[in-house]
Short mmCIF file of C-alpha atoms and ligand atoms in Angstrom, two decimals:
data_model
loop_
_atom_site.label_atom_id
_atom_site.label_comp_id
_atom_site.label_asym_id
_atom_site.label_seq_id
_atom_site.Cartn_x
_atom_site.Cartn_y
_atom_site.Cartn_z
CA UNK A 1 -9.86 -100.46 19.71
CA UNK A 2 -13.20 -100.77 20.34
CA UNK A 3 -13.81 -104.72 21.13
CA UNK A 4 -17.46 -106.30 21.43
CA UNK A 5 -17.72 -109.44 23.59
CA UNK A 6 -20.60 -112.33 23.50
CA UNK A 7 -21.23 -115.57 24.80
CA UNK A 8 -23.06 -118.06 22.46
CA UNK A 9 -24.42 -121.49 22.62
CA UNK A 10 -24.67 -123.49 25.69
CA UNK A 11 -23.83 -121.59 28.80
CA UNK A 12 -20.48 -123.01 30.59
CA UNK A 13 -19.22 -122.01 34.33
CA UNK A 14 -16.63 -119.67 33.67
CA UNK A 15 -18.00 -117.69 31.21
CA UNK A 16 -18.16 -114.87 33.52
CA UNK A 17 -14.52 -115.21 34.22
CA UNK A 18 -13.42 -115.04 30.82
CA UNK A 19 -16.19 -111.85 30.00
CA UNK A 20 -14.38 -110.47 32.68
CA UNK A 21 -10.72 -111.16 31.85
CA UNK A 22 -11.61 -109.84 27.93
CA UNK A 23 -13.23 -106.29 29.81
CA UNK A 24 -10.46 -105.70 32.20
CA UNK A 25 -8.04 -106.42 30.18
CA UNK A 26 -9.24 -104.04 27.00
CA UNK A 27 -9.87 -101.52 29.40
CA UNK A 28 -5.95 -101.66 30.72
CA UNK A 29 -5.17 -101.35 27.41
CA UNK A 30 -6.89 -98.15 26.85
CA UNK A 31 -10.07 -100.01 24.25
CA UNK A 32 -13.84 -99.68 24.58
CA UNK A 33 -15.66 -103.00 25.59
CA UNK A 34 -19.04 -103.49 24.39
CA UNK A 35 -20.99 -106.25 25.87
CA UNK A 36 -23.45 -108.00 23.89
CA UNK A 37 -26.40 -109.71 25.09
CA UNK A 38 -27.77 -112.65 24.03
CA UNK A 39 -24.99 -114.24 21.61
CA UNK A 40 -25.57 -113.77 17.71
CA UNK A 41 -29.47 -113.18 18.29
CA UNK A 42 -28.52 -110.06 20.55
CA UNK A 43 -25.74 -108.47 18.29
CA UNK A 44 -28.47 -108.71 15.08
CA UNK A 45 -31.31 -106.80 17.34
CA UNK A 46 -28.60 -104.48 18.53
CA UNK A 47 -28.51 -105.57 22.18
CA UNK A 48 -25.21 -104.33 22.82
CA UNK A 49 -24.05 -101.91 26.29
CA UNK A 50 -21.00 -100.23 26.69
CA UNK A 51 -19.24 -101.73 29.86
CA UNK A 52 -16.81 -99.65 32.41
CA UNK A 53 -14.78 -101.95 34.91
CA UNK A 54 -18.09 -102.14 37.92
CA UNK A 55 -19.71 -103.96 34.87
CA UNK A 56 -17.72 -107.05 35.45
CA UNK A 57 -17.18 -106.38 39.12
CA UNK A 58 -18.30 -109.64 41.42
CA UNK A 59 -18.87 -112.25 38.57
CA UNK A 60 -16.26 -113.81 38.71
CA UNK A 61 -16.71 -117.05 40.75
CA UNK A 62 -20.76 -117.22 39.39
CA UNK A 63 -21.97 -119.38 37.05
CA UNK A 64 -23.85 -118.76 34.13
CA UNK A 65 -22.90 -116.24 32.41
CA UNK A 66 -24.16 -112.36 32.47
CA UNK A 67 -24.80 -111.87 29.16
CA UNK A 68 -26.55 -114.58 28.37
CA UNK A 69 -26.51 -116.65 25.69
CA UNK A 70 -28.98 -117.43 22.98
CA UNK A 71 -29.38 -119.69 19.84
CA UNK A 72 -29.94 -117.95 16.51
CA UNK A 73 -29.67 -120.99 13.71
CA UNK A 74 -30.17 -117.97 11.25
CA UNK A 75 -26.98 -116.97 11.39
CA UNK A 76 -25.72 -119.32 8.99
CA UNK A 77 -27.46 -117.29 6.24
CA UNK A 78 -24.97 -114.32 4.99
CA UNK A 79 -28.55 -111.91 5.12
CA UNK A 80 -28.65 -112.88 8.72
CA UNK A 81 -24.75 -112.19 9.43
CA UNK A 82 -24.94 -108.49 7.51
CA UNK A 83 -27.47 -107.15 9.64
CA UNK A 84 -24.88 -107.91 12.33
CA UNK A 85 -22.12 -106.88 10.34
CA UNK A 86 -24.62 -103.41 10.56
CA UNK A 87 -24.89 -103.20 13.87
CA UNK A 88 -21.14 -103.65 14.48
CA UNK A 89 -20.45 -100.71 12.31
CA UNK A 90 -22.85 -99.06 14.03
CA UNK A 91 -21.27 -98.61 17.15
CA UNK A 92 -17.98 -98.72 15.21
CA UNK A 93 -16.55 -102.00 16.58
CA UNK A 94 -13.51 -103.64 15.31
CA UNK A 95 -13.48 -106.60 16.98
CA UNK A 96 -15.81 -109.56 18.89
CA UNK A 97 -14.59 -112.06 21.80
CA UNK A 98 -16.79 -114.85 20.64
CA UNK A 99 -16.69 -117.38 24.07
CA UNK A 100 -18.87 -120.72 22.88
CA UNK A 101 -18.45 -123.66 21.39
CA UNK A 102 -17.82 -125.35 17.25
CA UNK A 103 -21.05 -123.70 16.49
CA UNK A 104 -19.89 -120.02 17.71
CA UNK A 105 -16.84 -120.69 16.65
CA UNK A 106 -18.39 -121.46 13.00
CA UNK A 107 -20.48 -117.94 13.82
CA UNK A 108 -17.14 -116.24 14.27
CA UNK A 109 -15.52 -117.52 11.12
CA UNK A 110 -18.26 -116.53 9.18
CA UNK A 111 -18.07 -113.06 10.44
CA UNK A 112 -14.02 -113.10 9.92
CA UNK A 113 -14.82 -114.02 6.38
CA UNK A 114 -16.88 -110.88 6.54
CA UNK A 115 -14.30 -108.45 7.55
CA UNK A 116 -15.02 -108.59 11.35
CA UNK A 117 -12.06 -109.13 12.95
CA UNK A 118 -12.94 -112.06 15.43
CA UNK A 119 -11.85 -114.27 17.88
CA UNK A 120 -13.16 -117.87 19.13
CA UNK A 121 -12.84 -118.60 23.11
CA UNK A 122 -13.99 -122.40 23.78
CA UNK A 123 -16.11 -122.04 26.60
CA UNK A 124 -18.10 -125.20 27.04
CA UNK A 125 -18.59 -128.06 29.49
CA UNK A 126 -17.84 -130.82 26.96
CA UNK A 127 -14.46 -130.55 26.33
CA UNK A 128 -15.04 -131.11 22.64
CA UNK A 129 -13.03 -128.34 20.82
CA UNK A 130 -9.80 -130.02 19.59
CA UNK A 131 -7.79 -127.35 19.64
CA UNK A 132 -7.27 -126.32 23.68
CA UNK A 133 -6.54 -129.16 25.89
CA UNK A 134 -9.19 -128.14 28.01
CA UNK A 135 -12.71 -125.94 27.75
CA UNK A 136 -13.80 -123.81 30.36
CA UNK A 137 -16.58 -125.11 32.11
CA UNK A 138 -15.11 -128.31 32.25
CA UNK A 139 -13.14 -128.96 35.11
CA UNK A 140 -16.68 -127.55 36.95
CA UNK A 141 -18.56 -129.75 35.20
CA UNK A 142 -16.65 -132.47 36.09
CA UNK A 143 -16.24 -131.56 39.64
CA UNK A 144 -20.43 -131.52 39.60
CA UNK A 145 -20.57 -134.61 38.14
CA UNK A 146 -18.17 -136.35 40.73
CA UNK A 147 -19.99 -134.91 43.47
CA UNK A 148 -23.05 -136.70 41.99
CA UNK A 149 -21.86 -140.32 41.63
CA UNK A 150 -20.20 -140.31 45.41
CA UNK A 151 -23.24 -139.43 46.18
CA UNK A 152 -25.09 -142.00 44.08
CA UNK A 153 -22.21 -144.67 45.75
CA UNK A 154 -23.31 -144.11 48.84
CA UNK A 155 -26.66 -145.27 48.32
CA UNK A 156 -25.95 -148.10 45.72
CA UNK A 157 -23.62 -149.58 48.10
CA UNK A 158 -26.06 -149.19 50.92
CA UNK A 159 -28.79 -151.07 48.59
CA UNK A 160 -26.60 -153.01 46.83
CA UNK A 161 -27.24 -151.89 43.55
CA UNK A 162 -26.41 -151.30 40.08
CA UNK A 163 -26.22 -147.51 39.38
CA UNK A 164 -26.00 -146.05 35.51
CA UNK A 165 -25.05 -142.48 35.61
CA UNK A 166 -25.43 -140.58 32.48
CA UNK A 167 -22.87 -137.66 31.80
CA UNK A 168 -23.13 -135.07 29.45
CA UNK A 169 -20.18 -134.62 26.70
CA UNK A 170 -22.52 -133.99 23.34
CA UNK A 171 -20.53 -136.52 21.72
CA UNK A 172 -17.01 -136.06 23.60
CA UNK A 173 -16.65 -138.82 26.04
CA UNK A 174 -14.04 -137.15 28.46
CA UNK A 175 -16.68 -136.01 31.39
CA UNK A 176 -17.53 -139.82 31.14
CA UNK A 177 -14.26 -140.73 31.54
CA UNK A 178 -12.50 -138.29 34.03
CA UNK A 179 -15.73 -138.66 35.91
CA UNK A 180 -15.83 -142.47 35.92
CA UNK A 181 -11.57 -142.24 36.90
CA UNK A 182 -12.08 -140.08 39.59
CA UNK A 183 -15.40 -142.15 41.19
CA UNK A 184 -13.90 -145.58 41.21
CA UNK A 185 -16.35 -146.54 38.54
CA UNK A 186 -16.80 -149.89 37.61
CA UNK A 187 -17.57 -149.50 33.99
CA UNK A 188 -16.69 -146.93 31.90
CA UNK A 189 -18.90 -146.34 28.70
CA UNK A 190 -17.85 -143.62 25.84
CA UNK A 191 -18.09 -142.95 22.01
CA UNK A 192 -14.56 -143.90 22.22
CA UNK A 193 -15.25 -147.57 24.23
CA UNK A 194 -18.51 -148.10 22.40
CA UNK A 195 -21.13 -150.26 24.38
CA UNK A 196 -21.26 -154.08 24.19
CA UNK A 197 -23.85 -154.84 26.02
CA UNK A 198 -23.32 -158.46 26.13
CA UNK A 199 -20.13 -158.24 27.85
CA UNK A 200 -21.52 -155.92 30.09
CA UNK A 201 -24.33 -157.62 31.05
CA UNK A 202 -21.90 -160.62 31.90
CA UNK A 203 -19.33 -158.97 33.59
CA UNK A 204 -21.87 -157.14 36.32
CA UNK A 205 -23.50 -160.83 36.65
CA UNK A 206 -20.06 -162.42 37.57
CA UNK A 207 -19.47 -158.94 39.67
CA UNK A 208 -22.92 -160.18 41.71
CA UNK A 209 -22.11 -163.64 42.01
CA UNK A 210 -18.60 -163.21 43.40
CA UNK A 211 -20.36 -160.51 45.99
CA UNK A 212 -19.41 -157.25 45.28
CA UNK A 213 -21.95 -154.91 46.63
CA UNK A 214 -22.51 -152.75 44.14
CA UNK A 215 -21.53 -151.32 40.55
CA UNK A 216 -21.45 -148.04 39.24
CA UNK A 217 -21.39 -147.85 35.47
CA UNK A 218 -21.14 -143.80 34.06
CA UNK A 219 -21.50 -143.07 30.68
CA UNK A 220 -21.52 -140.66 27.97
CA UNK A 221 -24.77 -139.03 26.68
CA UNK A 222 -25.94 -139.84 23.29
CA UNK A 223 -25.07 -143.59 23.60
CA UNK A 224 -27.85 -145.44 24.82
CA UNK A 225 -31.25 -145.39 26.76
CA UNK A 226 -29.98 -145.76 29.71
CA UNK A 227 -33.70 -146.43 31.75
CA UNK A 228 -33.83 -149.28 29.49
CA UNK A 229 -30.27 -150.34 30.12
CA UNK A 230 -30.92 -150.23 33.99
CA UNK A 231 -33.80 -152.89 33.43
CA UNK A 232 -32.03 -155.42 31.05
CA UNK A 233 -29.19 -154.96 33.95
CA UNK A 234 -32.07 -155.93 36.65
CA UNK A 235 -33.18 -159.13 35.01
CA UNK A 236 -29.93 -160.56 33.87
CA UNK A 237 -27.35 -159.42 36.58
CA UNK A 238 -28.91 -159.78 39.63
CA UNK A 239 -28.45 -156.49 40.83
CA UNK A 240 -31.20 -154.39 41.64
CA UNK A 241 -30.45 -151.27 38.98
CA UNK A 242 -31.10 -147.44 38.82
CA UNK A 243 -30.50 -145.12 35.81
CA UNK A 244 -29.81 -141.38 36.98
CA UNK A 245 -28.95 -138.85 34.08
CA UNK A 246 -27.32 -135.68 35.85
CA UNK A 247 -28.81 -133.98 32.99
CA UNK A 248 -28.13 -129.64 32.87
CA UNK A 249 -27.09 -129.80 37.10
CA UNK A 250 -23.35 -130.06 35.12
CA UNK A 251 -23.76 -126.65 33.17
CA UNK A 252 -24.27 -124.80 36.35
CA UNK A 253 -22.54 -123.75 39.75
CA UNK A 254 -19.68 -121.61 40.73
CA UNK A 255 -16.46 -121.89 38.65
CA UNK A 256 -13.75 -124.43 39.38
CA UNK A 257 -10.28 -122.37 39.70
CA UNK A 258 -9.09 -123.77 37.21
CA UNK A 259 -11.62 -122.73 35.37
CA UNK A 260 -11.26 -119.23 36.48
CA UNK A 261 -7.55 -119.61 35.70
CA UNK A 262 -8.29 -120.54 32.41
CA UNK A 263 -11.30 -117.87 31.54
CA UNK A 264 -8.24 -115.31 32.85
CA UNK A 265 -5.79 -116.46 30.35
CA UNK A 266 -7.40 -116.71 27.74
CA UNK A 267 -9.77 -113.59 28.00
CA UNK A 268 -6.28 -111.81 27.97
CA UNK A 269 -5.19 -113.76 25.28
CA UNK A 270 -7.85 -113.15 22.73
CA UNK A 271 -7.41 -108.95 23.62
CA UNK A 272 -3.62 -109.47 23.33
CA UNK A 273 -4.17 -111.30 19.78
CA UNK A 274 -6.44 -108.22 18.60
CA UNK A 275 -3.98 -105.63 19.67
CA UNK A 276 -1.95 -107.31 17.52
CA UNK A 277 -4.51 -107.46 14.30
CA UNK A 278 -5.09 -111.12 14.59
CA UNK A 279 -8.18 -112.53 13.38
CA UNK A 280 -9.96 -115.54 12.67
CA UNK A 281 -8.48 -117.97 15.33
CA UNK A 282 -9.29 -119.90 18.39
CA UNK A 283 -7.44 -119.56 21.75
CA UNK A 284 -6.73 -122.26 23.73
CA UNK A 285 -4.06 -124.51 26.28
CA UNK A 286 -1.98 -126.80 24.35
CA UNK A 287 0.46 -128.58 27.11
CA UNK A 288 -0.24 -125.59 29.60
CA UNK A 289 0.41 -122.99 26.67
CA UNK A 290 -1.62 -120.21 25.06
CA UNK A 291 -1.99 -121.63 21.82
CA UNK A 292 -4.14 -119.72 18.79
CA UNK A 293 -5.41 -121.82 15.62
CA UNK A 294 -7.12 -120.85 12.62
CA UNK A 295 -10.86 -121.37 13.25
CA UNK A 296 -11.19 -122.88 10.34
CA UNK A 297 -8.29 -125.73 11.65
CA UNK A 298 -9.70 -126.03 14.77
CA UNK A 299 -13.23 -127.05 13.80
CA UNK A 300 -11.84 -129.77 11.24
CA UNK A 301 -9.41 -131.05 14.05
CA UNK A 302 -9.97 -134.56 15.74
CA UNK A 303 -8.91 -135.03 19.88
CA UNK A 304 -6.64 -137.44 19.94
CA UNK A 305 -7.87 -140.99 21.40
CA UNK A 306 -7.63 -140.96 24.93
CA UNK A 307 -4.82 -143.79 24.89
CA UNK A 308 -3.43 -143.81 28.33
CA UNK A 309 -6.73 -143.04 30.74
CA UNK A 310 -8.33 -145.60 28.96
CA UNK A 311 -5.82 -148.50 29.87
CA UNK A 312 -5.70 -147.40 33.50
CA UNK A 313 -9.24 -147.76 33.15
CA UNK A 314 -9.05 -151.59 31.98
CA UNK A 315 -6.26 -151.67 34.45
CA UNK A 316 -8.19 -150.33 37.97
CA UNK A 317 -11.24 -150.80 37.73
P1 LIG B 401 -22.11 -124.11 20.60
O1 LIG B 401 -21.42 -122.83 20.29
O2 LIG B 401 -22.10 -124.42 22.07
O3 LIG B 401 -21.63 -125.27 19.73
P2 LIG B 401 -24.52 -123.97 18.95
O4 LIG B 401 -24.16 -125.12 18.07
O5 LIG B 401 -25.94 -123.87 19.39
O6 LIG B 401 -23.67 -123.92 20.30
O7 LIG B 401 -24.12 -122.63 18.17
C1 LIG B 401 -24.30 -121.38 18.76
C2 LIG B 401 -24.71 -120.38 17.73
O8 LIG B 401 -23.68 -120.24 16.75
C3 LIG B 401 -25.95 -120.75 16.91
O9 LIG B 401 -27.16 -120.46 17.58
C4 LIG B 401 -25.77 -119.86 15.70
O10 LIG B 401 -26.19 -118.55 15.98
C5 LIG B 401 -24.24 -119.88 15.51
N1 LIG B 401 -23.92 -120.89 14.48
C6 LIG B 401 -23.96 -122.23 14.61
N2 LIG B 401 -23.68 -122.83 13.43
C7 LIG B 401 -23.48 -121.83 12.53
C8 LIG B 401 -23.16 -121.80 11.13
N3 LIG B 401 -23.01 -122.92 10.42
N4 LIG B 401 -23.00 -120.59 10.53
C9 LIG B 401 -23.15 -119.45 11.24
N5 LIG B 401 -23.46 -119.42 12.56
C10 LIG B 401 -23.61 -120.59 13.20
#
């Protein structure tokens, strides 16, 4: 076969790894890999580079990803999508590797419905594609983020303070809440929590006047302002309060292994699932296993409430 591979909306550590895993393992297989630069906007303006195994030599454990990745909001127009379906036939490529999240995967159905025989990888910090258990990128996204908040402990305990910490997540609160699990937070605030202020707002003031030290509150992007938040904290709780938002330091750094584990699997997945003339699905890790679903499923599908992490929550925090 002759397999094209692009990455596509926001970058996601492991990217790299799974560019990789999709080359090496078309190559094994006796295919031509084409790598395409830029995402969507690159394949249209014909940005695309045959790629021999030294191509994806020593990327692996970077960040980013090589190819980069662009945003083309074009490509929801079918005049758009042709002159990519051109260029494919152009270099007379079968297939794509599409590694991005819902709206790449939405690019890659489109381009199934076209004829192009595609595959969807979910690469993406936020966790927020319902049908793998996990994204790549995040499990180094959340090992970024924890780093931060210690960090931020150290000094709110030192100061005895109130620290907000604002995760990213789009609007997928699981960075919030492995994050906040991991760090010993205090509060834990999410799409799937909501944010009652009031309660908070009492709950830190009966924190201060029993004489804990300190608080850390994370939570989700998209949910609040949290500078604001910090001051209406300051002048009811008693604590002194600071608002940090981590902002894009979670996007980059070198991969997590599990990350790189799962870029691996399902890079050779998604080649394995061409061979066999599959098309129009997204790979992913359903209880550990290599799991494909129709794109068209997986971008309708709901995660399922995160019932048991957020009782240990209530239960020790
Ligand atoms: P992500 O893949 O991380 O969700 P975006 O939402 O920015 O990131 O989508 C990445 C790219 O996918 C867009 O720039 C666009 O080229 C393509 N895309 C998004 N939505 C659509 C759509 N409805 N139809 C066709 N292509 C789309």
């Amino acid at each position: 076969m002759r397999i094209g591979v692009l990455t596509s909306g926001g970058d996601a550590p492991g990217m790299n790894a799974c560019i990789r895993a999709v080359v090496r393992a078309a190559l094994a297989s006796g295919d031509q890999v084409f790598g395409i630069y830029d995402g969507y906007r690159g394949l249209v303006e014909g940005k695309l580079v045959e790629f021999t195994r030294k191509d994806v030599s020593e990327i692996l454990n970077y960040g980013g990803t090589i190819l980069g990745t662009a945003r083309l909001p074009e490509f929801q127009y079918e005049a758009v999508r042709k002159l990519a379906v051109d260029q494919l036939k152009k270099y007379d490529i079968d297939a794509l590797v599409c590694i991005g999240g819902d709206g790449t995967y939405t690019g890659a159905l489109r381009l199934h419905e076209m004829g192009i025989k595609t595959i969807g990888v979910p690469g993406t910090i936020d966790n927020d594609i319902a049908s793998s258990d996990y994204t790549i990128g995040f499990s180094t996204a959340l090992n970024t983020a924890c780093e931060a908040i210690d960090k931020l402990r150290d000094t709110s305990s030192s100061h005895q303070r109130c620290s907000i910490i604002e995760v990213m997540g789009r609007h997928c609160g699981d960075l919030a809440l492995y994050s906040g699990i991991c760090c010993g937070a205090e509060y834990i605030i999410t799409n799937e929590t909501g944010l009652d202020k009031e309660k908070l707002l009492k709950s830190l003031k009966e924190n201060r006047l029993n004489g804990r030290r300190h608080a850390i509150v994370v939570i989700s992007e998209n949910i609040t302002d949290v500078y604001q938040l910090a001051k209406e904290v300051e002048s009811y709780s008693g604590y002194e309060c600071r608002a940090t938002i981590l902002g894009y330091i979670q996007r980059g750094g070198n991969p997590t292994p599990e990350d790189r584990l799962l870029a691996a699997r399902l890079g050779k997945y998604a080649v394995d699932l061409l061979h066999e003339g599959t098309s129009g699905v997204a790979v992913g890790v359903v209880d550990n296993k290599l799991k494909a679903t129709p794109i068209e499923e997986a971008l309708t599908m709901v995660s399922e409430p995160n019932v048991e992490l957020n009782k240990l929550v209530q239960k020790i925090s």
